[in-house]
């Protein structure tokens, strides 16, 4: 069935996103696993805000949403990443997210451990 295939894809993609976050210092998932269609990734420990991360990821042809459109109070602390996408795209996120955070920190002169 279509819905079973979609659920399998979503759970696999959540695992890939979690691996990316686990490999990116200063980030974490406040909720895992998720029952929605997107996961919040807290980026506040990176020294970056969500809009900076979103803009930089878009330059790498990876679309994530800055949290500021859903929360005025906390939105600068997290990005939202869809997992109801083809697994190939989640695999690209897994590979590129840790690199993008590190590159953006270097550009902004943010010291990391």
Coordinates of N, CA and C in Angstrom, one line a residue:
X1 N 0.8 -1.2 0.0 CA 0.0 0.0 0.0 C 0.9 1.3 0.0
X2 N 0.3 2.3 -0.6 CA 1.0 3.6 -0.7 C 1.4 4.1 0.7
X3 N 0.4 4.1 1.6 CA 0.7 4.7 2.9 C 1.8 3.9 3.7
X4 N 1.8 2.6 3.5 CA 2.9 1.8 4.2 C 4.2 2.2 3.7
X5 N 4.3 2.4 2.3 CA 5.6 2.8 1.7 C 6.0 4.2 2.2
X6 N 5.0 5.1 2.3 CA 5.3 6.4 2.7 C 5.8 6.4 4.2
X7 N 5.1 5.7 5.0 CA 5.6 5.6 6.4 C 7.0 5.0 6.6
X8 N 7.3 4.0 5.8 CA 8.6 3.4 5.8 C 9.7 4.5 5.4
X9 N 9.4 5.2 4.3 CA 10.3 6.3 3.9 C 10.5 7.3 4.9
X10 N 9.4 7.7 5.6 CA 9.5 8.8 6.6 C 10.3 8.3 7.8
X11 N 10.1 7.1 8.2 CA 10.9 6.6 9.4 C 12.4 6.5 9.0
X12 N 12.7 6.0 7.8 CA 14.1 5.9 7.3 C 14.7 7.3 7.3
X13 N 14.0 8.3 6.7 CA 14.5 9.6 6.6 C 14.7 10.3 7.9
X14 N 13.8 10.0 8.9 CA 14.1 10.5 10.3 C 15.4 10.0 10.8
X15 N 15.7 8.7 10.6 CA 16.9 8.1 11.0 C 18.1 8.8 10.4
X16 N 18.0 9.1 9.1 CA 19.1 9.8 8.4 C 19.3 11.2 8.9
X17 N 18.2 11.9 9.2 CA 18.3 13.3 9.8 C 18.9 13.2 11.2
X18 N 18.5 12.2 11.9 CA 19.1 12.1 13.3 C 20.6 11.8 13.2
X19 N 21.0 11.0 12.3 CA 22.5 10.8 12.1 C 23.2 12.0 11.7
X20 N 22.6 12.9 10.9 CA 23.2 14.2 10.5 C 23.4 15.0 11.8
X21 N 22.3 15.1 12.5 CA 22.3 15.9 13.7 C 23.3 15.4 14.8
X22 N 23.3 14.1 14.9 CA 24.3 13.5 15.9 C 25.7 13.7 15.5
X23 N 26.0 14.0 14.2 CA 27.3 14.2 13.7 C 27.6 15.7 13.6
X24 N 26.8 16.6 14.2 CA 27.0 18.0 14.0 C 27.0 18.6 15.4
X25 N 28.2 18.9 15.9 CA 28.3 19.5 17.3 C 27.4 20.8 17.4
X26 N 26.7 20.9 18.6 CA 25.9 22.1 18.9 C 24.5 22.0 18.4
X27 N 24.1 20.8 17.8 CA 22.7 20.7 17.4 C 22.1 19.5 18.1
X28 N 20.8 19.5 18.2 CA 20.1 18.3 18.7 C 18.7 18.3 18.2
X29 N 18.0 17.2 18.4 CA 16.6 17.0 18.1 C 15.8 17.1 19.4
X30 N 15.0 18.1 19.5 CA 14.1 18.2 20.7 C 13.1 17.1 20.8
X31 N 12.7 16.6 19.6 CA 11.7 15.5 19.5 C 12.2 14.5 18.5
X32 N 12.3 13.2 19.0 CA 12.6 12.1 18.1 C 12.1 10.8 18.7
X33 N 11.4 10.0 17.9 CA 10.9 10.3 16.5 C 9.8 11.3 16.5
X34 N 9.4 11.7 15.3 CA 8.4 12.7 15.1 C 7.2 12.1 14.4
X35 N 6.0 12.6 14.8 CA 4.8 12.1 14.1 C 4.2 13.1 13.1
X36 N 4.9 14.2 12.9 CA 4.5 15.3 12.0 C 5.1 15.0 10.6
X37 N 5.4 16.0 9.8 CA 6.0 15.8 8.6 C 7.4 16.5 8.5
X38 N 7.7 17.2 9.6 CA 9.0 17.9 9.7 C 9.6 17.7 11.1
X39 N 10.9 17.8 11.1 CA 11.6 17.7 12.4 C 12.2 19.0 12.8
X40 N 12.1 19.4 14.0 CA 12.8 20.6 14.5 C 14.3 20.2 14.8
X41 N 15.2 20.9 14.3 CA 16.6 20.7 14.7 C 17.1 21.9 15.4
X42 N 17.5 21.8 16.7 CA 17.9 22.9 17.4 C 19.4 23.2 17.0
X43 N 19.6 24.4 16.6 CA 21.0 24.8 16.1 C 21.6 25.9 17.1
X44 N 20.9 26.1 18.2 CA 21.4 27.2 19.1 C 22.7 27.0 19.7
X45 N 23.2 25.8 19.8 CA 24.5 25.5 20.3 C 25.7 25.7 19.4
X46 N 25.3 26.1 18.1 CA 26.4 26.3 17.1 C 26.9 27.7 17.0
X47 N 26.2 28.6 17.7 CA 26.5 30.0 17.6 C 25.8 30.7 16.4
X48 N 25.0 29.9 15.7 CA 24.3 30.4 14.5 C 22.8 30.5 14.8
X49 N 22.1 31.3 14.0 CA 20.7 31.4 14.2 C 20.0 30.6 13.0
X50 N 18.8 30.3 13.1 CA 18.1 29.5 12.2 C 18.0 30.1 10.8
X51 N 17.9 31.4 10.7 CA 17.8 32.1 9.4 C 19.2 32.0 8.6
X52 N 20.3 32.1 9.4 CA 21.6 32.0 8.8 C 21.8 30.6 8.2
X53 N 21.4 29.6 9.0 CA 21.5 28.2 8.6 C 20.6 27.9 7.4
X54 N 19.4 28.4 7.4 CA 18.4 28.2 6.3 C 19.0 28.8 5.0
X55 N 19.4 30.0 5.1 CA 19.9 30.7 4.0 C 21.2 30.0 3.4
X56 N 22.1 29.6 4.2 CA 23.3 28.9 3.8 C 23.0 27.6 3.2
X57 N 22.1 26.8 3.8 CA 21.7 25.5 3.2 C 21.1 25.7 1.8
X58 N 20.3 26.8 1.7 CA 19.6 27.0 0.4 C 20.7 27.3 -0.7
X59 N 21.8 27.9 -0.3 CA 22.9 28.2 -1.3 C 23.5 26.8 -1.8
X60 N 23.3 25.8 -0.9 CA 23.8 24.4 -1.3 C 22.7 23.6 -1.9
X61 N 21.6 24.3 -2.3 CA 20.4 23.6 -2.9 C 19.7 22.6 -1.9
X62 N 19.7 22.9 -0.7 CA 19.0 22.1 0.3 C 18.1 23.1 1.1
X63 N 16.8 22.7 1.0 CA 15.8 23.6 1.5 C 15.4 23.1 2.9
X64 N 15.6 24.0 3.9 CA 15.1 23.8 5.3 C 14.4 25.1 5.6
X65 N 13.6 25.1 6.6 CA 12.9 26.3 7.0 C 13.4 26.8 8.4
X66 N 13.6 28.1 8.4 CA 14.0 28.7 9.7 C 12.8 28.7 10.6
X67 N 13.0 28.4 11.9 CA 11.9 28.3 12.8 C 11.2 29.6 13.1
X68 N 11.7 30.7 12.7 CA 11.1 32.0 13.1 C 9.7 32.2 12.5
X69 N 9.3 31.4 11.5 CA 7.9 31.5 11.0 C 6.9 30.8 11.8
X70 N 7.4 29.9 12.7 CA 6.4 29.2 13.6 C 6.5 29.7 15.1
X71 N 7.6 30.3 15.5 CA 7.7 30.8 16.8 C 8.5 32.1 16.9
X72 N 7.9 33.1 17.3 CA 8.6 34.4 17.5 C 9.6 34.3 18.7
X73 N 9.3 33.5 19.7 CA 10.1 33.5 20.9 C 11.3 32.6 20.7
X74 N 11.1 31.4 20.1 CA 12.2 30.4 20.0 C 12.7 30.2 18.5
X75 N 12.0 30.8 17.6 CA 12.3 30.5 16.2 C 13.7 30.6 15.7
X76 N 14.5 31.5 16.3 CA 15.8 31.7 15.9 C 16.7 30.6 16.3
X77 N 16.2 29.6 17.1 CA 17.0 28.5 17.7 C 16.9 27.2 16.9
X78 N 16.0 27.1 15.9 CA 15.8 25.8 15.3 C 15.4 26.0 13.8
X79 N 15.8 25.0 13.1 CA 15.4 24.8 11.7 C 14.4 23.7 11.6
X80 N 13.6 23.7 10.6 CA 12.7 22.5 10.4 C 13.1 21.8 9.1
X81 N 13.1 20.5 9.2 CA 13.6 19.7 8.1 C 12.5 18.7 7.8
X82 N 12.1 18.7 6.5 CA 11.0 17.7 6.1 C 11.6 16.3 6.0
X83 N 10.9 15.3 6.3 CA 11.3 14.0 6.1 C 10.3 13.2 5.3
X84 N 9.3 13.8 4.7 CA 8.4 13.2 3.8 C 8.9 13.5 2.4
X85 N 10.1 13.2 2.1 CA 10.8 13.5 0.9 C 11.4 12.2 0.4
X86 N 11.9 12.2 -0.9 CA 12.6 11.0 -1.3 C 13.9 10.8 -0.4
X87 N 14.1 9.5 -0.1 CA 15.3 9.2 0.7 C 16.6 9.7 0.2
X88 N 16.7 9.8 -1.1 CA 18.0 10.3 -1.7 C 18.2 11.7 -1.2
X89 N 17.2 12.5 -1.1 CA 17.3 13.9 -0.6 C 17.7 13.9 0.9
X90 N 17.1 13.0 1.7 CA 17.5 13.0 3.1 C 19.0 12.5 3.2
X91 N 19.4 11.7 2.3 CA 20.8 11.3 2.4 C 21.8 12.5 2.0
X92 N 21.3 13.3 1.1 CA 22.1 14.5 0.8 C 22.2 15.4 2.1
X93 N 21.0 15.6 2.7 CA 21.0 16.4 4.0 C 22.0 15.8 5.0
X94 N 21.9 14.5 5.2 CA 22.8 13.8 6.1 C 24.3 14.1 5.9
X95 N 24.7 14.1 4.6 CA 26.1 14.4 4.3 C 26.4 15.9 4.4
X96 N 25.5 16.7 4.0 CA 25.8 18.2 3.8 C 25.6 19.0 5.1
X97 N 24.7 18.6 5.9 CA 24.3 19.4 7.1 C 25.5 19.6 8.0
X98 N 26.3 18.6 8.4 CA 27.4 18.8 9.3 C 28.5 19.7 8.6
X99 N 28.7 19.5 7.3 CA 29.7 20.4 6.6 C 29.2 21.8 6.5
X100 N 27.9 22.0 6.3 CA 27.4 23.4 6.1 C 27.5 24.1 7.5
X101 N 27.2 23.5 8.6 CA 27.3 24.2 9.9 C 28.8 24.6 10.1
X102 N 29.7 23.6 9.9 CA 31.1 23.9 10.1 C 31.6 25.1 9.2
X103 N 31.2 25.0 7.9 CA 31.6 26.1 7.0 C 31.1 27.4 7.4
X104 N 29.8 27.4 7.8 CA 29.2 28.7 8.2 C 29.8 29.3 9.4
X105 N 30.2 28.4 10.4 CA 30.9 28.8 11.6 C 32.2 29.4 11.2
X106 N 32.9 28.8 10.3 CA 34.2 29.4 9.9 C 34.0 30.7 9.2
X107 N 33.1 30.8 8.3 CA 32.8 32.1 7.7 C 32.5 33.2 8.7
X108 N 31.7 32.9 9.7 CA 31.3 33.9 10.7 C 32.3 34.0 11.8
X109 N 33.4 33.3 11.8 CA 34.5 33.4 12.8 C 34.1 32.8 14.1
X110 N 33.2 31.8 14.2 CA 32.7 31.2 15.4 C 33.7 30.1 15.7
X111 N 34.3 30.2 16.9 CA 35.2 29.2 17.3 C 34.5 27.9 17.8
X112 N 35.0 26.8 17.5 CA 34.4 25.5 17.9 C 35.5 24.7 18.6
X113 N 35.0 23.7 19.3 CA 36.0 22.9 20.1 C 36.8 22.0 19.2

